[in-house]
């Protein structure tokens, strides 16, 4: 089944404790992206990747890191999480550039930073 | 810069009645426009897109959207609403001018009343 998977689905952590949210897709998609969803703010893009070893900042990259060492994986790293990073996070992928192609979304990761 | 506005936080419609969810956009070039739907506790799902061509675009689940360049709008419509259409709807835009970013609106919650 074609899908985007994220782990963990739910995470409660404390301020400053490094964490990684994994994202994997099995559709051989070039483009991958991370979004955060907050009430009243919609989805905001954190980082995106056009292909392996090619990443760029989205609208809200502060406090986050990403890497794209393999085509299928695009982990999101929070080196020192803070309470304002409490949010619902979505990973997405699409064939080639998102300009022309619809994105496939993962099920989401709900993160709470205490 | 590109942006999208969804002027209504919530839309209520009776089952069987036509529904409209509004979206306006702002881009410097020709827009690429998308609608996504999010059901409770799920990731976003693609509904339809406008890239070029016919201004009326048909998508999944009986939804359609009309691209209006002069009014910079891309409203989502359905002739007869179902209770199962109740969800959160997001409009998104890409300027297509070498941009790899997809900008989402804040979302509109659609409630279809039996």
PDB file of C-alpha atoms in Angstrom:
ATOM      1  CA  UNK A   1       0.000   0.000   0.000  1.00  0.00           C
ATOM      2  CA  UNK A   2       1.339   3.424  -0.970  1.00  0.00           C
ATOM      3  CA  UNK A   3       1.716   5.470   2.160  1.00  0.00           C
ATOM      4  CA  UNK A   4       3.598   7.958   4.268  1.00  0.00           C
ATOM      5  CA  UNK A   5       4.344   6.766   7.789  1.00  0.00           C
ATOM      6  CA  UNK A   6       5.342   8.802  10.811  1.00  0.00           C
ATOM      7  CA  UNK A   7       6.644   7.733  14.191  1.00  0.00           C
ATOM      8  CA  UNK A   8       5.822   8.236  16.908  1.00  0.00           C
ATOM      9  CA  UNK A   9       2.176   9.184  16.535  1.00  0.00           C
ATOM     10  CA  UNK A  10       2.059  10.742  19.986  1.00  0.00           C
ATOM     11  CA  UNK A  11       4.901  12.105  22.080  1.00  0.00           C
ATOM     12  CA  UNK A  12       5.079  13.938  25.375  1.00  0.00           C
ATOM     13  CA  UNK A  13       8.486  15.270  26.295  1.00  0.00           C
ATOM     14  CA  UNK A  14      10.174  17.936  28.402  1.00  0.00           C
ATOM     15  CA  UNK A  15      11.893  21.135  27.430  1.00  0.00           C
ATOM     16  CA  UNK A  16      15.396  20.634  26.099  1.00  0.00           C
ATOM     17  CA  UNK A  17      15.292  16.892  25.517  1.00  0.00           C
ATOM     18  CA  UNK A  18      16.318  16.186  21.943  1.00  0.00           C
ATOM     19  CA  UNK A  19      13.865  14.232  19.854  1.00  0.00           C
ATOM     20  CA  UNK A  20      13.432  12.932  16.324  1.00  0.00           C
ATOM     21  CA  UNK A  21      10.204  12.311  14.456  1.00  0.00           C
ATOM     22  CA  UNK A  22      10.682   9.886  11.609  1.00  0.00           C
ATOM     23  CA  UNK A  23       8.960  10.039   8.247  1.00  0.00           C
ATOM     24  CA  UNK A  24       9.124   7.411   5.546  1.00  0.00           C
ATOM     25  CA  UNK A  25       7.406   7.016   2.170  1.00  0.00           C
ATOM     26  CA  UNK A  26       7.275   3.985  -0.101  1.00  0.00           C
ATOM     27  CA  UNK A  27       6.268   5.745  -3.327  1.00  0.00           C
ATOM     28  CA  UNK A  28       9.755   6.716  -4.561  1.00  0.00           C
ATOM     29  CA  UNK A  29       8.791  10.387  -4.270  1.00  0.00           C
ATOM     30  CA  UNK A  30      11.437  13.043  -4.775  1.00  0.00           C
ATOM     31  CA  UNK A  31       9.746  15.810  -2.821  1.00  0.00           C
ATOM     32  CA  UNK A  32       9.142  15.618   0.932  1.00  0.00           C
ATOM     33  CA  UNK A  33       8.017  18.234   3.398  1.00  0.00           C
ATOM     34  CA  UNK A  34       7.236  18.859   7.057  1.00  0.00           C
ATOM     35  CA  UNK A  35       4.331  20.972   8.290  1.00  0.00           C
ATOM     36  CA  UNK A  36       2.994  21.944  11.655  1.00  0.00           C
ATOM     37  CA  UNK A  37      -0.697  22.485  12.262  1.00  0.00           C
ATOM     38  CA  UNK A  38      -1.887  24.842  14.976  1.00  0.00           C
ATOM     39  CA  UNK A  39      -5.458  25.964  15.711  1.00  0.00           C
ATOM     40  CA  UNK A  40      -6.329  29.119  13.818  1.00  0.00           C
ATOM     41  CA  UNK A  41      -3.058  29.082  11.897  1.00  0.00           C
ATOM     42  CA  UNK A  42      -3.627  26.232   9.464  1.00  0.00           C
ATOM     43  CA  UNK A  43      -0.615  24.354   8.142  1.00  0.00           C
ATOM     44  CA  UNK A  44       2.734  26.032   8.042  1.00  0.00           C
ATOM     45  CA  UNK A  45       5.713  24.571   6.255  1.00  0.00           C
ATOM     46  CA  UNK A  46       8.810  23.902   8.337  1.00  0.00           C
ATOM     47  CA  UNK A  47      11.291  22.400   5.868  1.00  0.00           C
ATOM     48  CA  UNK A  48      11.160  20.703   2.530  1.00  0.00           C
ATOM     49  CA  UNK A  49      13.420  18.559   0.396  1.00  0.00           C
ATOM     50  CA  UNK A  50      13.484  18.370  -3.378  1.00  0.00           C
ATOM     51  CA  UNK A  51      15.647  15.243  -3.393  1.00  0.00           C
ATOM     52  CA  UNK A  52      18.406  13.431  -1.515  1.00  0.00           C
ATOM     53  CA  UNK A  53      20.801  15.870   0.167  1.00  0.00           C
ATOM     54  CA  UNK A  54      18.725  18.854  -1.015  1.00  0.00           C
ATOM     55  CA  UNK A  55      16.736  20.636   1.677  1.00  0.00           C
ATOM     56  CA  UNK A  56      15.470  24.156   2.232  1.00  0.00           C
ATOM     57  CA  UNK A  57      13.664  26.220   4.837  1.00  0.00           C
ATOM     58  CA  UNK A  58       9.942  26.728   4.805  1.00  0.00           C
ATOM     59  CA  UNK A  59       8.045  29.445   6.615  1.00  0.00           C
ATOM     60  CA  UNK A  60       8.781  28.396  10.211  1.00  0.00           C
ATOM     61  CA  UNK A  61      12.164  26.593  10.357  1.00  0.00           C
ATOM     62  CA  UNK A  62      13.441  28.001  13.670  1.00  0.00           C
ATOM     63  CA  UNK A  63      14.157  25.292  16.229  1.00  0.00           C
ATOM     64  CA  UNK A  64      14.034  22.441  13.720  1.00  0.00           C
ATOM     65  CA  UNK A  65      16.518  20.467  11.664  1.00  0.00           C
ATOM     66  CA  UNK A  66      16.050  17.951   8.879  1.00  0.00           C
ATOM     67  CA  UNK A  67      18.158  15.597   6.829  1.00  0.00           C
ATOM     68  CA  UNK A  68      17.599  13.667   3.625  1.00  0.00           C
ATOM     69  CA  UNK A  69      20.222  10.971   3.313  1.00  0.00           C
ATOM     70  CA  UNK A  70      17.910   8.477   1.647  1.00  0.00           C
ATOM     71  CA  UNK A  71      15.082   9.120  -0.759  1.00  0.00           C
ATOM     72  CA  UNK A  72      12.454   7.423   1.363  1.00  0.00           C
ATOM     73  CA  UNK A  73      13.248   9.026   4.737  1.00  0.00           C
ATOM     74  CA  UNK A  74      12.980  12.608   5.951  1.00  0.00           C
ATOM     75  CA  UNK A  75      13.352  12.865   9.750  1.00  0.00           C
ATOM     76  CA  UNK A  76      12.490  16.006  11.692  1.00  0.00           C
ATOM     77  CA  UNK A  77      14.849  16.803  14.538  1.00  0.00           C
ATOM     78  CA  UNK A  78      14.171  19.065  17.496  1.00  0.00           C
ATOM     79  CA  UNK A  79      17.534  19.628  19.147  1.00  0.00           C
ATOM     80  CA  UNK A  80      16.148  21.467  22.182  1.00  0.00           C
ATOM     81  CA  UNK A  81      12.354  21.396  22.180  1.00  0.00           C
ATOM     82  CA  UNK A  82      10.410  24.222  23.779  1.00  0.00           C
ATOM     83  CA  UNK A  83       6.733  24.485  24.748  1.00  0.00           C
ATOM     84  CA  UNK A  84       5.968  26.646  21.703  1.00  0.00           C
ATOM     85  CA  UNK A  85       6.779  23.620  19.552  1.00  0.00           C
ATOM     86  CA  UNK A  86       3.792  21.776  20.974  1.00  0.00           C
ATOM     87  CA  UNK A  87       1.819  21.065  17.835  1.00  0.00           C
ATOM     88  CA  UNK A  88       0.500  18.514  15.364  1.00  0.00           C
ATOM     89  CA  UNK A  89       3.146  17.650  12.798  1.00  0.00           C
ATOM     90  CA  UNK A  90       2.598  16.255   9.332  1.00  0.00           C
ATOM     91  CA  UNK A  91       5.037  14.828   6.862  1.00  0.00           C
ATOM     92  CA  UNK A  92       4.121  14.819   3.183  1.00  0.00           C
ATOM     93  CA  UNK A  93       5.614  13.629  -0.080  1.00  0.00           C
ATOM     94  CA  UNK A  94       4.947  14.074  -3.768  1.00  0.00           C
ATOM     95  CA  UNK A  95       6.311  12.987  -7.087  1.00  0.00           C
ATOM     96  CA  UNK A  96       8.808  15.524  -8.409  1.00  0.00           C
ATOM     97  CA  UNK A  97       7.944  19.085  -7.534  1.00  0.00           C
ATOM     98  CA  UNK A  98       4.936  19.967  -5.393  1.00  0.00           C
ATOM     99  CA  UNK A  99       4.116  22.670  -7.914  1.00  0.00           C
ATOM    100  CA  UNK A 100       2.423  20.204 -10.198  1.00  0.00           C
ATOM    101  CA  UNK A 101       1.650  17.238  -8.059  1.00  0.00           C
ATOM    102  CA  UNK A 102      -0.577  16.643  -5.095  1.00  0.00           C
ATOM    103  CA  UNK A 103       1.046  15.773  -1.805  1.00  0.00           C
ATOM    104  CA  UNK A 104       0.426  12.595   0.177  1.00  0.00           C
ATOM    105  CA  UNK A 105       0.269  13.172   3.899  1.00  0.00           C
ATOM    106  CA  UNK A 106       1.211  11.001   6.827  1.00  0.00           C
ATOM    107  CA  UNK A 107      -1.190  10.445   9.740  1.00  0.00           C
ATOM    108  CA  UNK A 108       0.405  13.103  11.924  1.00  0.00           C
ATOM    109  CA  UNK A 109       2.456  13.240  15.120  1.00  0.00           C
ATOM    110  CA  UNK A 110       1.017  15.034  18.099  1.00  0.00           C
ATOM    111  CA  UNK A 111       3.864  16.503  20.138  1.00  0.00           C
ATOM    112  CA  UNK A 112       3.538  18.010  23.578  1.00  0.00           C
ATOM    113  CA  UNK A 113       6.536  19.760  25.128  1.00  0.00           C
ATOM    114  CA  UNK A 114       6.213  20.406  28.847  1.00  0.00           C
TER     115      UNK A 114
ATOM    116  CA  UNK B   1       5.276  36.253  -1.798  1.00  0.00           C
ATOM    117  CA  UNK B   2       2.279  33.991  -2.033  1.00  0.00           C
ATOM    118  CA  UNK B   3      -0.686  33.795   0.310  1.00  0.00           C
ATOM    119  CA  UNK B   4      -4.127  32.291   0.549  1.00  0.00           C
ATOM    120  CA  UNK B   5      -7.157  33.337   2.566  1.00  0.00           C
ATOM    121  CA  UNK B   6     -10.142  31.327   3.668  1.00  0.00           C
ATOM    122  CA  UNK B   7     -12.519  33.983   4.999  1.00  0.00           C
ATOM    123  CA  UNK B   8     -14.838  31.622   6.854  1.00  0.00           C
ATOM    124  CA  UNK B   9     -13.688  29.654   9.875  1.00  0.00           C
ATOM    125  CA  UNK B  10     -16.841  27.564   9.759  1.00  0.00           C
ATOM    126  CA  UNK B  11     -19.563  26.804   7.237  1.00  0.00           C
ATOM    127  CA  UNK B  12     -22.810  25.104   8.189  1.00  0.00           C
ATOM    128  CA  UNK B  13     -25.062  23.586   5.547  1.00  0.00           C
ATOM    129  CA  UNK B  14     -28.058  21.285   5.618  1.00  0.00           C
ATOM    130  CA  UNK B  15     -27.705  17.834   4.127  1.00  0.00           C
ATOM    131  CA  UNK B  16     -28.780  17.846   0.484  1.00  0.00           C
ATOM    132  CA  UNK B  17     -28.146  21.560   0.012  1.00  0.00           C
ATOM    133  CA  UNK B  18     -25.339  22.915  -2.150  1.00  0.00           C
ATOM    134  CA  UNK B  19     -22.166  23.934  -0.339  1.00  0.00           C
ATOM    135  CA  UNK B  20     -19.451  26.471  -1.044  1.00  0.00           C
ATOM    136  CA  UNK B  21     -16.160  26.891   0.786  1.00  0.00           C
ATOM    137  CA  UNK B  22     -14.390  30.087  -0.184  1.00  0.00           C
ATOM    138  CA  UNK B  23     -10.736  30.653  -1.014  1.00  0.00           C
ATOM    139  CA  UNK B  24      -8.894  33.677  -2.375  1.00  0.00           C
ATOM    140  CA  UNK B  25      -5.217  33.835  -3.209  1.00  0.00           C
ATOM    141  CA  UNK B  26      -2.395  36.236  -3.896  1.00  0.00           C
ATOM    142  CA  UNK B  27       0.610  35.342  -6.049  1.00  0.00           C
ATOM    143  CA  UNK B  28       2.943  37.239  -8.322  1.00  0.00           C
ATOM    144  CA  UNK B  29       2.583  34.867 -11.267  1.00  0.00           C
ATOM    145  CA  UNK B  30       0.174  32.220 -12.423  1.00  0.00           C
ATOM    146  CA  UNK B  31      -1.156  30.239  -9.476  1.00  0.00           C
ATOM    147  CA  UNK B  32      -1.277  26.530  -8.919  1.00  0.00           C
ATOM    148  CA  UNK B  33      -4.212  25.891  -6.593  1.00  0.00           C
ATOM    149  CA  UNK B  34      -5.183  22.915  -4.484  1.00  0.00           C
ATOM    150  CA  UNK B  35      -7.920  21.790  -2.116  1.00  0.00           C
ATOM    151  CA  UNK B  36      -7.273  19.270   0.642  1.00  0.00           C
ATOM    152  CA  UNK B  37      -9.640  17.754   3.197  1.00  0.00           C
ATOM    153  CA  UNK B  38      -8.845  16.612   6.713  1.00  0.00           C
ATOM    154  CA  UNK B  39     -11.169  14.239   8.524  1.00  0.00           C
ATOM    155  CA  UNK B  40     -10.928  14.028  12.341  1.00  0.00           C
ATOM    156  CA  UNK B  41      -7.695  12.458  13.559  1.00  0.00           C
ATOM    157  CA  UNK B  42      -6.432  11.935  10.028  1.00  0.00           C
ATOM    158  CA  UNK B  43      -3.857  13.466   7.725  1.00  0.00           C
ATOM    159  CA  UNK B  44      -4.818  15.647   4.792  1.00  0.00           C
ATOM    160  CA  UNK B  45      -6.175  14.125   1.610  1.00  0.00           C
ATOM    161  CA  UNK B  46      -5.983  15.660  -1.839  1.00  0.00           C
ATOM    162  CA  UNK B  47      -9.311  16.687  -3.388  1.00  0.00           C
ATOM    163  CA  UNK B  48      -8.515  18.574  -6.570  1.00  0.00           C
ATOM    164  CA  UNK B  49      -6.131  20.996  -8.230  1.00  0.00           C
ATOM    165  CA  UNK B  50      -5.987  23.706 -10.847  1.00  0.00           C
ATOM    166  CA  UNK B  51      -2.828  24.009 -12.901  1.00  0.00           C
ATOM    167  CA  UNK B  52      -4.010  25.325 -16.253  1.00  0.00           C
ATOM    168  CA  UNK B  53      -6.862  24.930 -18.717  1.00  0.00           C
ATOM    169  CA  UNK B  54     -10.556  24.697 -17.918  1.00  0.00           C
ATOM    170  CA  UNK B  55     -11.536  26.981 -15.063  1.00  0.00           C
ATOM    171  CA  UNK B  56     -13.925  24.397 -13.627  1.00  0.00           C
ATOM    172  CA  UNK B  57     -12.046  21.554 -12.007  1.00  0.00           C
ATOM    173  CA  UNK B  58     -13.688  18.339 -10.865  1.00  0.00           C
ATOM    174  CA  UNK B  59     -12.263  16.275  -8.057  1.00  0.00           C
ATOM    175  CA  UNK B  60     -12.890  13.477  -5.616  1.00  0.00           C
ATOM    176  CA  UNK B  61     -16.167  12.735  -3.812  1.00  0.00           C
ATOM    177  CA  UNK B  62     -18.228  14.953  -6.153  1.00  0.00           C
ATOM    178  CA  UNK B  63     -16.413  18.153  -5.317  1.00  0.00           C
ATOM    179  CA  UNK B  64     -15.519  20.788  -7.874  1.00  0.00           C
ATOM    180  CA  UNK B  65     -13.857  24.174  -7.809  1.00  0.00           C
ATOM    181  CA  UNK B  66     -13.924  27.178 -10.065  1.00  0.00           C
ATOM    182  CA  UNK B  67     -10.825  29.192 -10.809  1.00  0.00           C
ATOM    183  CA  UNK B  68     -11.595  32.890 -11.265  1.00  0.00           C
ATOM    184  CA  UNK B  69      -8.525  34.864 -12.239  1.00  0.00           C
ATOM    185  CA  UNK B  70     -10.142  38.293 -12.114  1.00  0.00           C
ATOM    186  CA  UNK B  71     -11.409  37.725  -8.586  1.00  0.00           C
ATOM    187  CA  UNK B  72      -8.334  35.686  -7.565  1.00  0.00           C
ATOM    188  CA  UNK B  73     -10.625  33.031  -6.154  1.00  0.00           C
ATOM    189  CA  UNK B  74     -10.815  29.265  -6.142  1.00  0.00           C
ATOM    190  CA  UNK B  75     -14.019  28.356  -4.321  1.00  0.00           C
ATOM    191  CA  UNK B  76     -14.835  24.727  -3.536  1.00  0.00           C
ATOM    192  CA  UNK B  77     -18.352  23.560  -4.345  1.00  0.00           C
ATOM    193  CA  UNK B  78     -20.600  20.543  -4.210  1.00  0.00           C
ATOM    194  CA  UNK B  79     -24.181  20.399  -5.514  1.00  0.00           C
ATOM    195  CA  UNK B  80     -25.572  18.279  -2.678  1.00  0.00           C
ATOM    196  CA  UNK B  81     -23.867  18.017   0.705  1.00  0.00           C
ATOM    197  CA  UNK B  82     -23.572  14.788   2.659  1.00  0.00           C
ATOM    198  CA  UNK B  83     -23.151  14.418   6.404  1.00  0.00           C
ATOM    199  CA  UNK B  84     -19.921  12.539   5.626  1.00  0.00           C
ATOM    200  CA  UNK B  85     -18.529  15.717   3.996  1.00  0.00           C
ATOM    201  CA  UNK B  86     -18.167  17.242   7.446  1.00  0.00           C
ATOM    202  CA  UNK B  87     -14.458  17.922   7.823  1.00  0.00           C
ATOM    203  CA  UNK B  88     -11.777  20.586   7.757  1.00  0.00           C
ATOM    204  CA  UNK B  89     -10.986  21.934   4.288  1.00  0.00           C
ATOM    205  CA  UNK B  90      -7.750  23.618   3.275  1.00  0.00           C
ATOM    206  CA  UNK B  91      -6.991  25.670   0.210  1.00  0.00           C
ATOM    207  CA  UNK B  92      -3.341  25.875  -0.875  1.00  0.00           C
ATOM    208  CA  UNK B  93      -1.397  27.840  -3.474  1.00  0.00           C
ATOM    209  CA  UNK B  94       1.939  27.744  -5.188  1.00  0.00           C
ATOM    210  CA  UNK B  95       3.094  30.640  -7.332  1.00  0.00           C
ATOM    211  CA  UNK B  96       4.802  28.362  -9.816  1.00  0.00           C
ATOM    212  CA  UNK B  97       7.505  30.958 -10.349  1.00  0.00           C
ATOM    213  CA  UNK B  98      10.329  28.645  -9.355  1.00  0.00           C
ATOM    214  CA  UNK B  99       8.818  28.239  -5.900  1.00  0.00           C
ATOM    215  CA  UNK B 100       8.931  24.851  -4.222  1.00  0.00           C
ATOM    216  CA  UNK B 101       6.669  25.924  -1.374  1.00  0.00           C
ATOM    217  CA  UNK B 102       2.998  25.241  -0.902  1.00  0.00           C
ATOM    218  CA  UNK B 103       1.196  27.827   1.212  1.00  0.00           C
ATOM    219  CA  UNK B 104      -1.972  26.710   3.017  1.00  0.00           C
ATOM    220  CA  UNK B 105      -4.926  28.685   4.233  1.00  0.00           C
ATOM    221  CA  UNK B 106      -6.068  28.471   7.834  1.00  0.00           C
ATOM    222  CA  UNK B 107      -8.798  26.003   7.030  1.00  0.00           C
ATOM    223  CA  UNK B 108     -12.600  26.035   7.028  1.00  0.00           C
ATOM    224  CA  UNK B 109     -14.592  23.652   9.150  1.00  0.00           C
ATOM    225  CA  UNK B 110     -17.574  22.333   7.232  1.00  0.00           C
ATOM    226  CA  UNK B 111     -20.491  20.948   9.193  1.00  0.00           C
ATOM    227  CA  UNK B 112     -23.287  19.257   7.298  1.00  0.00           C
ATOM    228  CA  UNK B 113     -26.414  19.069   9.411  1.00  0.00           C
ATOM    229  CA  UNK B 114     -28.727  16.069   8.951  1.00  0.00           C
TER     230      UNK B 114
END
